[in-house]
Short mmCIF file of C-alpha atoms in Angstrom, two decimals:
data_model
loop_
_atom_site.label_atom_id
_atom_site.label_comp_id
_atom_site.label_asym_id
_atom_site.label_seq_id
_atom_site.Cartn_x
_atom_site.Cartn_y
_atom_site.Cartn_z
CA MET A 1 -21.11 24.55 26.11
CA ASN A 2 -20.34 25.35 22.65
CA ARG A 3 -17.33 23.06 21.93
CA LYS A 4 -15.33 23.21 18.40
CA GLU A 5 -12.35 21.29 16.45
CA LEU A 6 -9.11 22.89 16.83
CA GLY A 7 -6.32 22.96 13.92
CA VAL A 8 -3.48 24.06 15.27
CA ALA A 9 -0.01 25.38 13.51
CA VAL A 10 3.03 25.62 15.81
CA ILE A 11 5.24 28.11 14.58
CA GLY A 12 8.89 27.07 15.16
CA SER A 13 9.80 23.69 16.31
CA GLY A 14 12.94 24.43 19.26
CA ARG A 15 13.19 22.87 22.38
CA ILE A 16 9.73 24.61 23.64
CA GLY A 17 7.77 24.34 20.51
CA THR A 18 8.46 20.53 20.12
CA LEU A 19 6.78 20.23 23.47
CA ARG A 20 3.79 22.83 22.38
CA ALA A 21 3.43 20.45 19.16
CA ARG A 22 3.25 16.89 20.98
CA LEU A 23 1.39 18.55 24.11
CA ALA A 24 -1.44 19.72 21.03
CA ALA A 25 -1.07 16.70 19.33
CA ARG A 26 -2.65 14.42 22.28
CA HIS A 27 -4.93 17.03 22.67
CA PRO A 28 -8.59 15.24 21.67
CA ALA A 29 -10.20 18.68 20.52
CA VAL A 30 -7.18 19.04 17.82
CA LYS A 31 -7.86 17.56 14.51
CA PHE A 32 -5.28 19.05 12.22
CA LEU A 33 -1.50 19.94 13.04
CA ALA A 34 0.93 22.01 11.06
CA ILE A 35 4.31 22.70 11.50
CA SER A 36 6.59 25.45 10.43
CA ASP A 37 10.67 26.21 11.23
CA LEU A 38 13.16 28.15 8.92
CA ASP A 39 15.02 24.75 9.02
CA ALA A 40 13.45 21.77 7.03
CA GLY A 41 15.44 19.45 8.50
CA ARG A 42 13.87 20.34 11.60
CA ALA A 43 10.60 20.94 10.72
CA ARG A 44 10.20 17.49 8.45
CA ALA A 45 11.09 15.71 12.07
CA LEU A 46 8.82 17.58 14.11
CA ALA A 47 6.00 16.71 11.96
CA GLU A 48 6.97 12.93 11.57
CA ARG A 49 7.23 12.76 15.56
CA THR A 50 3.69 14.17 16.02
CA GLY A 51 2.29 12.37 12.76
CA ALA A 52 1.07 16.18 12.01
CA ASN A 53 -0.74 16.56 8.47
CA VAL A 54 1.57 19.53 6.97
CA TYR A 55 4.88 21.27 7.47
CA SER A 56 6.91 23.92 6.02
CA THR A 57 9.98 26.37 5.84
CA ASP A 58 6.97 29.14 5.68
CA ASN A 59 5.33 30.41 8.54
CA LEU A 60 2.64 32.40 6.77
CA GLU A 61 1.50 29.31 4.55
CA MET A 62 1.25 27.05 7.77
CA ILE A 63 -0.41 30.09 9.46
CA SER A 64 -3.09 30.47 6.21
CA ARG A 65 -4.08 26.88 6.19
CA PRO A 66 -7.85 27.02 6.38
CA GLU A 67 -7.60 24.21 8.59
CA VAL A 68 -5.93 26.35 11.22
CA ASN A 69 -7.89 28.18 13.78
CA ALA A 70 -5.04 28.85 16.11
CA VAL A 71 -1.58 29.38 16.34
CA ILE A 72 1.40 29.07 18.98
CA VAL A 73 4.89 30.99 18.19
CA SER A 74 7.66 29.41 19.27
CA THR A 75 9.92 31.23 17.57
CA PRO A 76 12.98 32.52 18.87
CA GLU A 77 12.41 35.66 20.95
CA HIS A 78 13.75 38.52 18.32
CA GLN A 79 11.27 36.11 15.62
CA HIS A 80 8.49 36.92 17.22
CA VAL A 81 6.75 40.08 15.59
CA GLU A 82 5.69 38.58 12.06
CA PRO A 83 3.94 35.59 12.54
CA VAL A 84 2.71 36.72 15.77
CA CYS A 85 0.88 39.94 13.93
CA GLN A 86 0.13 37.44 10.80
CA ALA A 87 -1.84 35.24 12.92
CA LEU A 88 -3.70 38.10 14.77
CA GLU A 89 -4.26 39.94 11.02
CA LEU A 90 -5.99 36.53 9.97
CA GLY A 91 -8.42 35.89 13.11
CA LYS A 92 -6.31 33.66 14.84
CA PRO A 93 -5.72 33.07 18.12
CA VAL A 94 -2.35 32.82 19.46
CA LEU A 95 -0.10 31.47 22.33
CA MET A 96 3.40 32.67 22.19
CA GLU A 97 6.24 32.56 24.23
CA LYS A 98 7.71 35.36 26.46
CA PRO A 99 8.47 38.28 26.28
CA LEU A 100 6.24 40.06 24.25
CA GLY A 101 9.35 41.61 22.17
CA LEU A 102 12.93 41.98 23.26
CA THR A 103 12.40 45.82 22.34
CA LEU A 104 9.29 47.82 23.19
CA LYS A 105 8.83 49.38 20.15
CA ASP A 106 8.42 45.51 19.15
CA ALA A 107 6.14 44.88 21.77
CA ASP A 108 4.19 48.06 20.61
CA GLN A 109 3.74 46.88 16.95
CA ILE A 110 2.12 43.45 18.79
CA ILE A 111 -0.19 45.46 20.81
CA ASP A 112 -0.68 47.76 18.22
CA THR A 113 -1.97 45.00 16.03
CA VAL A 114 -3.63 43.21 18.73
CA LYS A 115 -6.16 46.35 18.98
CA LYS A 116 -6.44 46.91 15.50
CA THR A 117 -7.60 43.66 15.15
CA GLY A 118 -9.59 42.55 18.42
CA GLY A 119 -7.25 40.03 18.13
CA ASP A 120 -6.88 37.03 21.23
CA LEU A 121 -3.38 36.77 21.85
CA ARG A 122 -2.26 35.14 25.26
CA ILE A 123 1.80 34.71 26.03
CA GLY A 124 3.28 32.22 28.00
CA TYR A 125 4.62 33.13 31.51
CA ILE A 126 4.63 29.40 32.46
CA ARG A 127 5.45 29.94 36.16
CA ARG A 128 2.17 30.89 36.45
CA PHE A 129 1.14 27.26 35.74
CA LYS A 130 3.21 25.84 38.56
CA ARG A 131 0.93 24.48 41.42
CA CYS A 132 3.13 26.45 43.79
CA PHE A 133 2.72 29.88 42.15
CA ALA A 134 -0.84 29.51 41.64
CA ARG A 135 -1.71 28.66 44.75
CA ALA A 136 -0.39 31.67 46.16
CA LYS A 137 -2.06 33.44 43.23
CA GLN A 138 -5.00 32.19 45.35
CA GLN A 139 -3.85 33.00 48.94
CA VAL A 140 -3.89 36.34 47.91
CA LEU A 141 -6.88 36.61 46.31
CA ASP A 142 -7.89 35.35 49.89
CA GLY A 143 -6.89 38.08 51.51
CA HIS A 144 -4.62 35.81 53.75
CA LEU A 145 -1.74 38.41 53.34
CA GLY A 146 -3.72 41.89 53.99
CA LYS A 147 -2.27 43.89 52.27
CA ILE A 148 1.12 42.98 50.86
CA SER A 149 4.28 45.41 51.66
CA GLY A 150 6.84 44.03 50.24
CA GLY A 151 8.63 40.39 48.43
CA THR A 152 11.06 39.02 46.78
CA ALA A 153 12.27 36.67 44.28
CA ARG A 154 15.18 35.33 42.66
CA VAL A 155 16.61 32.69 40.63
CA TYR A 156 19.72 30.69 39.75
CA ASN A 157 20.94 28.75 37.35
CA THR A 158 24.42 27.87 35.40
CA ARG A 159 26.97 28.93 32.90
CA ALA A 160 25.42 25.93 31.47
CA GLN A 161 22.47 26.96 30.18
CA ALA A 162 23.10 30.17 30.01
CA PHE A 163 25.16 29.77 26.66
CA GLU A 164 23.26 27.98 25.28
CA ILE A 165 20.76 30.57 25.80
CA LEU A 166 22.92 33.41 24.25
CA LYS A 167 24.08 31.12 21.70
CA ARG A 168 20.54 31.29 20.38
CA ASN A 169 20.15 34.89 20.44
CA PRO A 170 22.91 37.19 21.95
CA GLU A 171 20.26 39.69 23.18
CA ALA A 172 18.50 37.62 25.37
CA THR A 173 19.89 38.43 28.66
CA PRO A 174 19.18 36.72 31.64
CA VAL A 175 17.16 39.65 33.16
CA ILE A 176 14.98 39.89 29.64
CA ASP A 177 14.84 36.24 29.10
CA VAL A 178 14.55 34.50 32.24
CA LEU A 179 14.09 37.18 35.60
CA THR A 180 10.65 38.20 33.55
CA TYR A 181 9.39 35.39 34.92
CA PHE A 182 9.59 36.12 38.26
CA VAL A 183 9.04 39.91 37.39
CA ASP A 184 5.74 38.52 35.69
CA LEU A 185 4.97 36.46 38.96
CA MET A 186 5.27 39.79 41.37
CA LEU A 187 3.20 41.58 39.42
CA TRP A 188 0.66 39.32 38.74
CA PHE A 189 0.40 38.86 42.99
CA ASN A 190 0.23 42.63 42.78
CA ALA A 191 -1.94 43.21 39.95
CA GLY A 192 -3.30 46.37 39.83
CA ASN A 193 -0.23 48.40 41.96
CA PRO A 194 2.39 48.85 38.59
CA PRO A 195 5.86 49.36 38.87
CA ARG A 196 6.62 53.13 39.29
CA GLU A 197 11.07 53.22 40.30
CA VAL A 198 13.75 50.61 39.81
CA VAL A 199 17.02 50.90 40.86
CA ALA A 200 19.01 48.37 40.23
CA ARG A 201 22.94 47.17 40.36
CA GLY A 202 25.11 44.27 37.95
CA GLN A 203 28.49 42.60 38.07
CA MET A 204 30.32 41.54 34.96
CA GLY A 205 33.37 38.53 34.80
CA ILE A 206 32.39 35.20 33.50
CA PHE A 207 30.32 35.92 30.33
CA LYS A 208 31.96 39.40 29.28
CA GLU A 209 35.52 37.12 29.12
CA ALA A 210 33.64 35.06 26.78
CA GLY A 211 32.60 37.57 24.59
CA TYR A 212 28.95 38.66 26.11
CA ASN A 213 27.98 41.82 27.33
CA ILE A 214 25.43 41.12 30.27
CA HIS A 215 26.03 40.96 33.94
CA ASP A 216 27.06 37.57 35.69
CA VAL A 217 24.42 39.09 38.64
CA THR A 218 21.94 41.16 38.47
CA TRP A 219 19.63 42.66 41.48
CA ALA A 220 17.06 45.35 41.91
CA ILE A 221 14.93 46.79 44.21
CA VAL A 222 11.48 48.05 42.10
CA THR A 223 9.07 50.60 44.09
CA LEU A 224 5.23 50.01 43.55
CA ALA A 225 2.76 52.63 43.14
CA ASP A 226 1.31 52.50 46.67
CA GLY A 227 4.99 52.05 47.87
CA ALA A 228 5.61 48.32 48.30
CA VAL A 229 9.03 47.26 47.25
CA ILE A 230 10.10 44.20 45.62
CA ASN A 231 13.39 42.54 45.17
CA LEU A 232 14.79 40.75 42.44
CA GLY A 233 17.67 38.64 41.76
CA ILE A 234 19.16 36.19 39.39
CA SER A 235 22.33 34.67 38.78
CA TYR A 236 22.85 32.33 35.42
CA ALA A 237 26.64 32.40 36.54
CA LEU A 238 26.28 29.40 38.59
CA PRO A 239 29.63 26.18 38.02
CA ALA A 240 28.12 24.39 34.57
CA ASP A 241 28.24 21.28 37.08
CA TYR A 242 25.98 22.58 39.72
CA PRO A 243 22.86 20.23 40.09
CA ILE A 244 20.06 22.79 38.61
CA LEU A 245 18.51 20.89 35.47
CA GLY A 246 16.79 24.42 34.79
CA GLN A 247 15.84 27.00 37.64
CA SER A 248 15.88 27.08 41.37
CA ASP A 249 14.34 30.10 43.02
CA ARG A 250 12.52 31.33 45.78
CA VAL A 251 9.83 33.64 46.21
CA GLU A 252 8.75 35.51 49.46
CA LEU A 253 5.44 37.85 49.77
CA LEU A 254 4.79 39.97 53.06
CA GLY A 255 2.01 41.83 53.80
CA SER A 256 -0.11 43.27 56.81
CA GLU A 257 -1.97 40.09 58.06
CA GLY A 258 -0.12 37.15 56.76
CA THR A 259 3.75 35.87 55.00
CA MET A 260 4.30 33.22 52.64
CA ILE A 261 7.38 31.93 51.75
CA ILE A 262 7.78 29.25 48.24
CA ASP A 263 10.85 27.66 48.56
CA ASP A 264 11.38 26.15 44.92
CA ASP A 265 15.27 25.05 44.99
CA HIS A 266 14.29 21.63 44.51
CA ARG A 267 16.54 20.42 46.55
CA GLU A 268 13.95 17.67 48.19
CA HIS A 269 14.80 15.48 45.47
CA LEU A 270 18.33 14.42 44.81
CA LEU A 271 19.14 11.96 42.45
CA TYR A 272 23.14 11.03 41.58
CA SER A 273 24.07 8.83 38.50
CA GLU A 274 27.32 7.32 37.69
CA GLN A 275 25.40 7.38 33.79
CA GLY A 276 25.09 11.49 34.02
CA VAL A 277 21.31 12.86 33.85
CA ALA A 278 20.86 14.44 30.82
CA HIS A 279 20.20 18.23 30.48
CA ALA A 280 16.99 19.49 28.70
CA TYR A 281 17.88 22.55 27.86
CA VAL A 282 21.88 22.01 26.85
CA PRO A 283 22.39 19.12 24.26
CA GLY A 284 25.11 17.14 25.54
CA HIS A 285 25.47 18.21 28.60
CA LYS A 286 24.92 15.66 31.69
CA ILE A 287 25.65 15.79 35.05
CA LYS A 288 25.91 13.01 38.12
CA MET A 289 24.19 14.71 40.69
CA SER A 290 20.73 16.72 39.87
CA PHE A 291 17.71 18.37 41.71
CA SER A 292 15.13 16.78 40.20
CA GLY A 293 12.28 18.65 39.25
CA SER A 294 14.28 22.18 38.71
CA ASN A 295 13.38 21.85 34.79
CA PRO A 296 11.08 24.72 34.85
CA SER A 297 8.53 23.69 31.88
CA GLY A 298 8.06 20.09 33.48
CA ASP A 299 9.27 16.19 32.61
CA TRP A 300 7.87 13.35 30.87
CA ALA A 301 6.93 10.79 32.76
CA LEU A 302 5.04 7.06 32.44
CA GLY A 303 4.09 8.62 28.81
CA ASP A 304 3.04 12.24 29.71
CA TYR A 305 4.22 15.74 30.44
CA TRP A 306 3.82 17.06 33.64
CA GLY A 307 4.14 20.18 34.97
CA PRO A 308 3.98 24.24 34.02
CA LEU A 309 4.15 23.80 30.62
CA GLY A 310 2.29 21.23 29.72
CA ASN A 311 -0.54 22.53 32.71
CA GLU A 312 -0.30 26.14 30.44
CA THR A 313 -0.28 24.43 26.74
CA ARG A 314 -3.34 22.17 27.45
CA LEU A 315 -5.72 25.08 29.82
CA TRP A 316 -5.15 27.89 26.29
CA LEU A 317 -6.19 24.49 24.08
CA ASP A 318 -9.39 23.91 25.84
CA HIS A 319 -10.07 27.59 26.59
CA LEU A 320 -10.61 27.51 22.50
CA VAL A 321 -12.34 24.80 22.86
CA THR A 322 -14.87 25.46 25.91
CA GLY A 323 -14.76 29.43 26.03
CA ASN A 324 -13.88 28.48 30.14
CA PRO A 325 -11.50 31.82 31.47
CA ILE A 326 -8.21 31.56 31.71
CA VAL A 327 -5.07 33.14 33.75
CA HIS A 328 -2.30 33.44 30.71
CA ALA A 329 -1.16 36.59 30.54
CA THR A 330 -2.38 39.66 28.77
CA PRO A 331 -0.57 41.70 26.25
CA ALA A 332 -1.09 44.87 28.86
CA GLU A 333 0.01 42.41 31.62
CA ALA A 334 3.27 41.22 29.33
CA ARG A 335 3.99 45.09 27.79
CA LEU A 336 4.41 45.91 32.00
CA VAL A 337 6.80 43.07 32.16
CA LEU A 338 8.92 43.79 29.49
CA GLU A 339 8.99 47.41 30.34
CA THR A 340 10.16 46.30 34.02
CA THR A 341 13.05 44.08 32.69
CA VAL A 342 14.13 47.00 30.24
CA ALA A 343 14.06 49.07 33.42
CA ILE A 344 16.39 46.87 35.06
CA GLU A 345 18.55 46.66 32.69
CA ARG A 346 19.05 50.58 32.16
CA ALA A 347 19.23 51.26 35.77
CA VAL A 348 22.34 49.23 35.35
CA ALA A 349 23.99 50.36 32.91
CA THR A 350 23.44 54.22 34.23
CA GLY A 351 23.81 53.02 37.36
CA GLU A 352 20.69 55.57 38.21
CA ARG A 353 17.42 55.34 39.38
CA VAL A 354 14.57 55.09 36.40
CA ARG A 355 11.57 55.87 36.91
CA LEU A 356 7.98 54.03 35.19
CA PRO A 357 6.33 54.50 33.12
CA LEU A 358 9.49 54.56 30.55
CA GLU A 359 9.36 57.32 27.71
CA THR A 360 9.97 54.81 24.74
#
């Protein structure tokens, strides 16, 4: 087995970029670490925290470093295209945050670059790397459900986190930015059975009053090629002090030979503290009661990072070193997920059923 040393450039030093950089710095194969962020202070702070070798406000400068042979793109969604394409054109494998783009045009520009360069690109859909969902995929592969006829996935969160996301990027709607994880899960479970039709409805209120043209609640019915029916729902409008620290979700699959119900609401671990529990995503926001474990990326505990984002990052780095196969989303899978979320939003906006594939 051929093993190699890694030089990793982390582009973007926000919350997720910081986690990725800290995880990369601790990986035994990573011998060189470069940090880039448009904000010089943030780039310097993360470089100092991780012991990075270099940092810059120039993404291309860090991506082009000869010591760098792998790139993690953790910029805001609307800034994905340029650094991803630059890295691919230089022949460097890339792990980028979801979604593949905010528009199909952006996604297709990235995919065209992958095809032109023969590049290695994976997209970070961390729910695949949570134990309950990875186990569910294996149970589907083992045939325990038989032929899948339908299913449901819904996710809730609070307006405190929604406003934080919208402050970063007003175009990152709950459907495009969050429901995308569960669209990915359901399409992953139903691999080879693509969506063909979407019907969806939404309700506006809280966010519209705050000046954002997005829905408080969205529900969709997605019909797959073989007629299987998937129900998908999201609300990021729960009260700010509701006990969720990230995501409260539930996933169900129905098949000819069985059923699977995954309760991921995190109500099994309640924490109450008069000191308040800090929210990992919303700076300065504390709640007295929380569902521990509801942060979807994971948690720091006993000096290490435990959870899906840690699993996803380490397995990608391991793959680069050993060549072992991985289940990270491919560009084709990520584009299908994006197309489905775009179709959901179109169906809500028009009140009409939307056929897939979309005409772009």
